Structures are given as C-alpha cells and as structure tokens.
XYZ file of C-alpha atoms in Angstrom:
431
model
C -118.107 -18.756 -93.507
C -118.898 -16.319 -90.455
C -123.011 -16.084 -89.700
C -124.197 -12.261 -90.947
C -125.428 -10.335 -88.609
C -129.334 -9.634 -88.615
C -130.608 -6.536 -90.653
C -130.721 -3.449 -88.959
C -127.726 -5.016 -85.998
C -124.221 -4.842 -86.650
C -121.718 -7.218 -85.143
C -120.041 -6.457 -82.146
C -116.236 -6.737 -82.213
C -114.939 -9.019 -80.402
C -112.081 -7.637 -77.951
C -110.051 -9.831 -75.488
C -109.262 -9.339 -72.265
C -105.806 -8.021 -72.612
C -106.938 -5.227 -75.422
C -109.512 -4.385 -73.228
C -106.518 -3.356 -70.534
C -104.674 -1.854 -73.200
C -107.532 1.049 -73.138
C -107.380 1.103 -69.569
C -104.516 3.156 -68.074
C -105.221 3.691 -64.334
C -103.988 1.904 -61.407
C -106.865 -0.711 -61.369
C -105.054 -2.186 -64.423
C -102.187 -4.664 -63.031
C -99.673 -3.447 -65.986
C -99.967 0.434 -65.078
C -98.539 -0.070 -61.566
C -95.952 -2.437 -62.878
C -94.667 0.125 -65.488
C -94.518 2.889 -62.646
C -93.059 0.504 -60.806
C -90.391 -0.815 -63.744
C -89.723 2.924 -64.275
C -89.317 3.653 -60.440
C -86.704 0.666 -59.896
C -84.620 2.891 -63.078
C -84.947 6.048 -61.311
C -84.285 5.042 -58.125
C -81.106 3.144 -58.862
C -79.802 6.333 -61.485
C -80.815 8.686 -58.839
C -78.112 6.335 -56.450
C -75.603 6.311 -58.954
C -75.379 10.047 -59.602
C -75.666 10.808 -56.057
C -72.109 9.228 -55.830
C -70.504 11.254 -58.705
C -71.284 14.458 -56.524
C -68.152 15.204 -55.668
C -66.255 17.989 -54.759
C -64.398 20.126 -57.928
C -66.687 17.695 -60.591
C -68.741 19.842 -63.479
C -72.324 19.721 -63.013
C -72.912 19.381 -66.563
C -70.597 15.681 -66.494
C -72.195 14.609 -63.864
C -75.979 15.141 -65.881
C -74.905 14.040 -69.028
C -73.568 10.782 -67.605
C -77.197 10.832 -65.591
C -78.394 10.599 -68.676
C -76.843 8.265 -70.292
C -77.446 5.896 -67.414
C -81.248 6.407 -67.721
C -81.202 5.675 -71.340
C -79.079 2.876 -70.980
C -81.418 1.189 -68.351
C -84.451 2.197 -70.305
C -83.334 -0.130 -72.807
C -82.995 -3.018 -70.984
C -86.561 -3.217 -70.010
C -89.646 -4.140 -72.419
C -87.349 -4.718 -75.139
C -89.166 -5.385 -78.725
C -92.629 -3.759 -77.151
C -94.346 -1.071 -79.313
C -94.320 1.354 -76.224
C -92.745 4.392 -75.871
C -89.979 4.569 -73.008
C -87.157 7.033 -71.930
C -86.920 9.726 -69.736
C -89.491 11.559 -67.770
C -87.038 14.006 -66.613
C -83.415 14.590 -67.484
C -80.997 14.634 -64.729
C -80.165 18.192 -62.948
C -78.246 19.203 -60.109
C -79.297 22.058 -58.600
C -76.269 23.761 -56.614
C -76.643 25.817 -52.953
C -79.295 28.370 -52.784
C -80.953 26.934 -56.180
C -84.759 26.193 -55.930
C -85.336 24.543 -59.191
C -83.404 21.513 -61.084
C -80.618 22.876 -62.611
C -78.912 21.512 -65.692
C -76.208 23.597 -67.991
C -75.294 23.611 -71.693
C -72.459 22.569 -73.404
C -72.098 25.588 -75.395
C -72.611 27.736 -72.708
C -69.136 28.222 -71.800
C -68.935 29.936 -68.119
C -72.429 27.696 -66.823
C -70.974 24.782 -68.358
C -67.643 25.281 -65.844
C -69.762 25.184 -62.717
C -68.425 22.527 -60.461
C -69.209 21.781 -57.155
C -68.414 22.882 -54.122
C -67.627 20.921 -50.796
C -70.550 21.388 -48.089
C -73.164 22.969 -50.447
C -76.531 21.366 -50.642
C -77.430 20.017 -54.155
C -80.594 18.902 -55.326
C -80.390 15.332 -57.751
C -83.450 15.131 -59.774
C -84.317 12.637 -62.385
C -86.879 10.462 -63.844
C -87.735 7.500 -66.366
C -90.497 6.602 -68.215
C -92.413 3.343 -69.339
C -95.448 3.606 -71.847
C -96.226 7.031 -70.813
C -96.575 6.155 -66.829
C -93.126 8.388 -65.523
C -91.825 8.643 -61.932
C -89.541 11.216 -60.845
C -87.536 11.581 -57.758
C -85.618 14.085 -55.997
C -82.568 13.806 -52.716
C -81.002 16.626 -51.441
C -77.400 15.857 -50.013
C -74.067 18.135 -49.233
C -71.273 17.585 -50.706
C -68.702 15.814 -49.397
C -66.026 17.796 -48.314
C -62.058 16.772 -47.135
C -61.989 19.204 -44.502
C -63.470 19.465 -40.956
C -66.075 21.907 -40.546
C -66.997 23.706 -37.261
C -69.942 23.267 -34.990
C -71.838 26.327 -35.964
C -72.013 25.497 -39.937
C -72.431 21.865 -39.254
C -75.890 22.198 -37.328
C -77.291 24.768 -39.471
C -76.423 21.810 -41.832
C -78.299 19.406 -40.199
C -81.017 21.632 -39.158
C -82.346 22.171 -42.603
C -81.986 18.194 -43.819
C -83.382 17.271 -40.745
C -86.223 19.660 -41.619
C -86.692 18.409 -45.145
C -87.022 15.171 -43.756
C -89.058 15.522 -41.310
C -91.680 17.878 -43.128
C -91.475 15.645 -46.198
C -92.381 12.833 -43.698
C -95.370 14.470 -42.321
C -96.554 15.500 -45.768
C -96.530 11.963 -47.483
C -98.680 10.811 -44.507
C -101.063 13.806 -44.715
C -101.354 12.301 -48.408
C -103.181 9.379 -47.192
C -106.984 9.755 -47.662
C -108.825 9.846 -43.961
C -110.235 6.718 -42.571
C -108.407 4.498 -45.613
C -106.125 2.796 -43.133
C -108.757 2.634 -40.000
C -108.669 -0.878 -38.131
C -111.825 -3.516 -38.968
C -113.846 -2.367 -35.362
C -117.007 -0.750 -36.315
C -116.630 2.412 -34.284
C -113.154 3.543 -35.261
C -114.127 3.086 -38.948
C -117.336 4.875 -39.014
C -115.063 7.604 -37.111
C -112.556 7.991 -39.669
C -114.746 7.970 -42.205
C -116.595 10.841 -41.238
C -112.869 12.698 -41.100
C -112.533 15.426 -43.552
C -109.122 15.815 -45.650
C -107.040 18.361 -44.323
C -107.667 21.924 -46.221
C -104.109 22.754 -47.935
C -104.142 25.925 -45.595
C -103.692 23.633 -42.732
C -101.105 21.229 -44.137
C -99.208 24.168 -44.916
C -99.876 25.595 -41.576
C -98.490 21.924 -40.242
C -95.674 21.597 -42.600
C -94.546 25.110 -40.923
C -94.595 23.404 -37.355
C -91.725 21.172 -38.238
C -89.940 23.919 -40.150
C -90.011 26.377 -37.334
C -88.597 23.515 -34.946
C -85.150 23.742 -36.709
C -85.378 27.635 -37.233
C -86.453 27.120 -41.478
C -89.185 27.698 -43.739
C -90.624 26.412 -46.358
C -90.225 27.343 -49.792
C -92.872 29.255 -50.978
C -95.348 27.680 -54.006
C -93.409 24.287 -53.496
C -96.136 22.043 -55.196
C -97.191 18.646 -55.539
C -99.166 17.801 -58.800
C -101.673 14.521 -59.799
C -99.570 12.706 -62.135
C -101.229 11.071 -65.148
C -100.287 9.175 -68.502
C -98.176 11.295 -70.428
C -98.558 14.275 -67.903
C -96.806 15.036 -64.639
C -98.598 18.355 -63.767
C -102.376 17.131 -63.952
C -105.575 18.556 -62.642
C -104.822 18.719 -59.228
C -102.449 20.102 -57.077
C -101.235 20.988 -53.921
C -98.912 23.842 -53.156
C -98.117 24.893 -49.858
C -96.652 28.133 -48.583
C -99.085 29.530 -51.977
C -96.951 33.100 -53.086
C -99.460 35.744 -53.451
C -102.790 34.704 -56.082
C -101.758 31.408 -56.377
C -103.482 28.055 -54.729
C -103.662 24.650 -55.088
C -106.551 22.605 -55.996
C -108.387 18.995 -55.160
C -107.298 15.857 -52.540
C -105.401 13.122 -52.556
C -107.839 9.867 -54.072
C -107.397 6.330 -53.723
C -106.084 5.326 -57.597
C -104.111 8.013 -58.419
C -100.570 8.414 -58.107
C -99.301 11.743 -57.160
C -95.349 13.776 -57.770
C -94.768 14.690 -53.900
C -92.575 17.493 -53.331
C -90.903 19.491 -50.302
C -88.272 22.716 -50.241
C -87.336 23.686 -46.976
C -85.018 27.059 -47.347
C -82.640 28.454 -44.339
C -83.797 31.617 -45.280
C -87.260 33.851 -45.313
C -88.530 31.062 -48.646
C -89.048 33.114 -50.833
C -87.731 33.038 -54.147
C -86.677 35.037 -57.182
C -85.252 34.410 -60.638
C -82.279 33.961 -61.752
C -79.765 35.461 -64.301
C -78.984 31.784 -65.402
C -80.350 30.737 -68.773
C -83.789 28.592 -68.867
C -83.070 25.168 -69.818
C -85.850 23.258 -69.232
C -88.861 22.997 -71.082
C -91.494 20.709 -71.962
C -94.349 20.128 -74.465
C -98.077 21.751 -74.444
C -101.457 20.875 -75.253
C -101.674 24.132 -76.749
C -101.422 24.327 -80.769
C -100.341 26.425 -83.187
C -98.661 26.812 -86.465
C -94.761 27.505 -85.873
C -93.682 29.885 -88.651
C -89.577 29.498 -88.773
C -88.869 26.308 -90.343
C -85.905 25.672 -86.713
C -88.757 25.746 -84.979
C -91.021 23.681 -86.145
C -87.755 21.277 -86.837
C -87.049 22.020 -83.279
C -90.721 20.780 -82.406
C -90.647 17.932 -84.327
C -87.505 16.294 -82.491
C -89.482 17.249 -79.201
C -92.747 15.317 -79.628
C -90.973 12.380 -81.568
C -88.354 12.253 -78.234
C -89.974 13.442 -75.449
C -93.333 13.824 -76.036
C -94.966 15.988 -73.275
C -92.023 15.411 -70.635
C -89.330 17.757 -69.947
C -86.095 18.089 -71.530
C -83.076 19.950 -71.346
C -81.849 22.238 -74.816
C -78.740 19.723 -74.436
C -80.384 16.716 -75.215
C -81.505 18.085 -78.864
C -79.441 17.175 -81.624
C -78.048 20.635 -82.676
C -77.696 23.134 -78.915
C -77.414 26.533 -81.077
C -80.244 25.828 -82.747
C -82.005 24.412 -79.682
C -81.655 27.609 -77.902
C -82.887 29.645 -80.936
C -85.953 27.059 -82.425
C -87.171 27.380 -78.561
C -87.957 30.925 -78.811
C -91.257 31.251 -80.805
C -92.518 28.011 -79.095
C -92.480 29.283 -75.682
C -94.161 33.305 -77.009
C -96.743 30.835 -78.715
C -97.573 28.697 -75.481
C -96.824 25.183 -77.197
C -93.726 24.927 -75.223
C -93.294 25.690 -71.553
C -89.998 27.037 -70.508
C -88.880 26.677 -66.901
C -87.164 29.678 -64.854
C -84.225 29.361 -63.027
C -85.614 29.858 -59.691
C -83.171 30.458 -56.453
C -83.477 31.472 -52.863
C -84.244 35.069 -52.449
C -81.597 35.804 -49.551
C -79.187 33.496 -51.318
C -79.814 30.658 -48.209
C -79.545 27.288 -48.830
C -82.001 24.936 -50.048
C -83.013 21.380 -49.709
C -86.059 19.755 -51.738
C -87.481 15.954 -52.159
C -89.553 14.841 -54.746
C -91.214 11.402 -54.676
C -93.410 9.536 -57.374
C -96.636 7.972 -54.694
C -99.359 5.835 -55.501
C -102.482 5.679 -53.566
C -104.025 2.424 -53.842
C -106.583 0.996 -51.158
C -103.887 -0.182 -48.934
C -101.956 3.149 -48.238
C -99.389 4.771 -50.001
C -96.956 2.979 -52.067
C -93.167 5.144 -52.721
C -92.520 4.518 -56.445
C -89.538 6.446 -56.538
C -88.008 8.312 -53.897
C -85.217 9.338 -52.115
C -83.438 7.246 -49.684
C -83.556 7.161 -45.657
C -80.625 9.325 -44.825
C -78.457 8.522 -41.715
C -80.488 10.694 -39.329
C -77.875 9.702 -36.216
C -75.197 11.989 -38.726
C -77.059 14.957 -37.950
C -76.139 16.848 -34.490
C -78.172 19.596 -33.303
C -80.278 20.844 -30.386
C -83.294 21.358 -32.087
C -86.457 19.206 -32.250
C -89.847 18.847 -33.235
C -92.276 19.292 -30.131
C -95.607 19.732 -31.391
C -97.950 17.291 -30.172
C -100.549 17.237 -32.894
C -97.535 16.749 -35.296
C -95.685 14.349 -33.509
C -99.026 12.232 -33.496
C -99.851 12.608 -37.269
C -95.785 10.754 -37.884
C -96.789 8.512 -36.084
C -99.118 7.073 -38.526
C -98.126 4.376 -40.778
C -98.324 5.023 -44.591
C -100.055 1.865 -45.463
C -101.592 -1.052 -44.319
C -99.460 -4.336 -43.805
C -100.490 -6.734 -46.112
C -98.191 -9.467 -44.492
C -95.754 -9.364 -47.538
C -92.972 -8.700 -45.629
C -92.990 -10.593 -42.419
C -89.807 -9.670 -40.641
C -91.479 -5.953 -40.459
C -94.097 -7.409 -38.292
C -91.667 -8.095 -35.326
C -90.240 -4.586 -35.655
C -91.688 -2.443 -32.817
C -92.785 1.410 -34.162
C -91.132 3.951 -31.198
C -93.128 6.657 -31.640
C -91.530 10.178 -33.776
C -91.305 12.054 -30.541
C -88.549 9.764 -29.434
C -86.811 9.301 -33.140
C -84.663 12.347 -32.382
C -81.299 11.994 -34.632
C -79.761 10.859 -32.079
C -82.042 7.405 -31.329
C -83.771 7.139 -34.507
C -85.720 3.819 -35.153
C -85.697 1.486 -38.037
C -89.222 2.824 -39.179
C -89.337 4.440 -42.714
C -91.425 5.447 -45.006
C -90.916 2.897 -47.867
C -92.876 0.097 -46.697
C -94.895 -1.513 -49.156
C-alpha cells in the first residue's frame, strides 16, 4: 500500500527522465536535433529528386504534386507507430523566371495549371518536411536545362547571378555565427572575440550588397530570414535585408536556436511587385475567431487536423473549389495568412536559397540546404574583390570536432582565390 503523504504536503509526481525531455523542445534535448535532422535528410533528398524532374516542356503543377507525394511517402517511413505528428512543413513549389516567391498552381485552374517550363529560366525548388513539430525547409535555384547552345552574352549574365546567390548566401550563413563562438583556446584571441559585437542588420545588408555589386546584381528587397521554432517557422526574430520602406528586422543569431536562412539575388533593380497570379499559399494563425460559413470552418478544420500551423497549398485540400472559396473569410478574419504572388519588378530574373541552420556551441550545423553547385560551370569576368568580404568567407562555419577526419588533411585556399574557375573543395556543409 503506497505511504500517504504528510498533512498539509502533497506528493510529488514522480516523472522520468525521458517525460521530462518530452516537455523540453529546444536543441539542448538530444531528440529535437535528431527530428530536425530526420526531417532534413527527407527534404534534402525530395528537394534532389525534384530538382531532376525540372525539365524543359514539364507542367509545374506535375512536377509539385509528385514533390509531394515523395515527401509524404518518406514521411512515413520514419517514426512509424509514434504518437507524433509528421508531414510536410512546406509543400513543394517551383517558382518560374522572374518569380520571387514559391510558386505552386491548381488543378482547377486551367491556364496556371498549363505552365511548363522553359529551357534556361531560373526556377526556384522549395520544400520542406516535418517531424513532431521541428520542420526544415530548403530552397536551390537552378536553370533549366536546355538542348540548345546558348551564346556568351546570356550565358554569363547566367552565371553572374548564381554565382552571386552563392556567394552572398555564403557570406550570410557565416555572418550567422555568433562573434567569438568559434575563437581558438589562447586567452587573448578569446577575450577579443568576445568583446565583438554582432553585426547590425544594416551592415550585413550593406555586406551582402558588396558581393552583389561584384557580378552587376542586387538583392531582393525584404528577403528575410526568420527564428524557427516548434510548430512555427516565422518566430520572434528576424532578419531581413535590403528592408522595403517601414519594414526591419529584429534580434541576433543565439547559440540554441535554429534559424530558416534565406537569400534572393535579382538581375534587376530588386524590387518587387505583385502578381496577377492567384494566392495559393497559406498557412494557419494564432489569431481566433468564430468562422461564420459552415466551408469555412469545414475548410479550417481539415487545415489544423493536416497541417497545423505550416503552409499549404489550396491543392492539397480535399475539395479545390471549395478550398479557394472556404479560404476567403479566414484570411479577412486574420486566422489564416494568405501568401502573394510576389515577382521581380522589371521582370529580371531571380535566384533565392533557403536553408534550415542550427546554432549549437560548435558553429553552425546545415539541416537542410541546397547543394554545392559546380562553380567551375560558371564563366564570367566578374569577381568579388572586397577585402573585408573576402576575409569574413574565409571563416569556417563551425568548429571541427574531429568527426570527420579526412577533412582535416584538406587545406582551406582562401575565397579570394576560389574564383569559378579554381574553386576548392571547401563548403559550407561541414558538420
């Protein structure tokens, strides 16, 4: 017979270790990183698969329902017969030429749902899974493949603006990296870094511009990166360079937290304006409110019992017509966001990457994120010369913790001599 407890006390629960994690949903808890990490192993290997359906002449809307289906289908293999919700954290898009941001068509849409693509543009691929709440997404720009030769002139402005993706999404992740967090053991260098401030989002836009310039670009304007938490990718913080008039960003990078990074590089001036395209994309509030029509509170219903507060495209609802229709009165009431269709304002092309960070005391770990491209591929005459920007990419991401040896024997040349023409091995997905 359990011992009562003495008047006055009552008996303390007793909670075991692992329910004690269960309540704990930050990095410092082992199975968060290893559900970001589960979920970044999906997207990364969707985000591979769909880049190889881009094609010339093949329907966007194929090529993101099949995204899809892919995503769900690996979802399921993982943490089968767990009580934890898993799917996507964002549906597949591809975002055609001069589009800004992720694209995805309807079915019953007749003329959007045509829309194929086109040899040489540059389309944007972004997707994302989902494990327990903990989603990474990730983002590659690439041009289509095309079966004809193109000339000189189109083929450097080409590589000048995925060169300058790169590049600026290169110096970005490493400005990411909280000051003095990766300063050597000797006294004096660590008390130096530490008394570093984190760069001011006015100066890593002012940076980010550097490498821009060098290959005659610009970045797109309000391109942000947000503070991604459990059940939310757009948290309290953010940063968002090239801010469009009244906007800014807010906070710093922290050790612990794991952040969506994001750069749009346009050929044009950056700036942006809507489209005539229909929205598509939405996602779930925190605000609430009593939906009067009974399609859209049905409509609601399928969206927090599916998606819960990640986005989703109108086609992935059971019923599209009444999709588009239920989605009306929750995005005048605020409990459903609706995303614009957002494109280059002097029709230029655009490139973005997204990647899914964490920040733990060792550096910066990629999750998800696009792959190294070929930079040797690229052939033009323009280069980054900025010294204080050429030093800052020189910087490693993390610290070597020794669990991959062979990297230790690989010598870093420094980013003023990785010109696309002798690039190095050096990347930035080191663990």
């Amino acid at each position: 017979m359990a011992q009562e407890a003495p008047p006055g006390k009552e008996r303390t629960p007793r909670i075991i270790r692992s329910e004690l994690n269960c309540l704990d949903y930050s990095l410092n808890n082992p199975d968060t990183l290893t559900k970001y990490k589960t979920a970044a192993q999906i997207s990364n290997k969707v985000l591979d698969a769909v880049t190889g359906w881009c094609q010339e002449g093949t329907k966007i809307l194929e090529i993101c329902q099949k995204g899809d289906a892919l995503l769900n289908e690996e979802v399921s293999k993982v943490y089968k017969g767990k009580k934890i919700s898993k799917g996507l954290s964002h549906p597949t898009t591809v975002s055609p030429d001069s589009f800004v941001t992720p694209y995805t068509p309807l079915v019953s849409d007749v003329e959007e749902a045509a829309t194929v693509l086109k040899p040489n543009e540059i389309v944007k691929i972004q997707l994302g899974a989902q494990i327990d709440g903990f989603g990474t997404i990730v983002c590659n720009s690439i041009a289509v493949p095309s079966k004809q030769q193109r000339d000189g002139a189109d083929a450097s402005r080409e590589a000048d603006l995925l060169l300058a993706n790169y590049w600026a999404n290169e110096l970005l992740l490493r400005l990411m990296v909280p000051p003095g967090l990766l300063a050597s053991n000797a006294d004096e260098e660590k008390v130096k870094a530490q008394a570093e401030k984190a760069p001011t989002q006015a100066k890593i836009t002012q940076l980010l511009e550097k490498v821009v310039k060098s290959y005659k670009c610009n970045l797109v304007e309000s391109t942000t990166s947000w503070l991604f938490e459990r059940n939310e990718i757009e948290g309290k913080k953010k940063i968002i360079l090239a801010p469009a008039e009244g906007v800014k960003g807010e906070g710093t990078p922290e050790v612990g937290e794991v952040w969506g990074v994001e750069m749009g590089v346009s050929r044009g001036s950056g700036k942006c304006k809507t489209l005539p395209n229909r929205p598509t994309l939405h996602r779930r509030t925190t605000t609430t409110y009593q939906l009067k029509r009974p399609t859209s509170r049905a409509i609601l219903s399928e969206v927090v019992g599916e998606f819960k507060t990640f986005p989703f495209s109108l086609r992935q609802l059971k019923d599209e017509r009444d999709a588009k229709a239920g989605v009306i009165e929750g995005v005048r009431s605020g409990v459903l966001r609706q995303y614009e269709v957002v494109g280059d304002k002097d029709n230029e092309s655009v490139a973005r990457l997204l990647s899914t960070v964490a920040i733990t005391k060792n550096g910066l770990t990629l999750l998800a994120a696009p792959p190294k491209p070929d930079l040797a591929q690229f052939k033009t005459e323009n280069k980054i010369q900025d010294e204080e920007v050429l030093k800052i990419l020189e910087r490693p991401l993390n610290r070597n913790t020794g669990s991959k040896g062979k990297n230790k024997k690989k010598k870093r040349k420094s980013a003023k001599k990785a010109t696309p023409e002798e690039d190095d091995d050096e990347s930035s997905d080191e663990e």
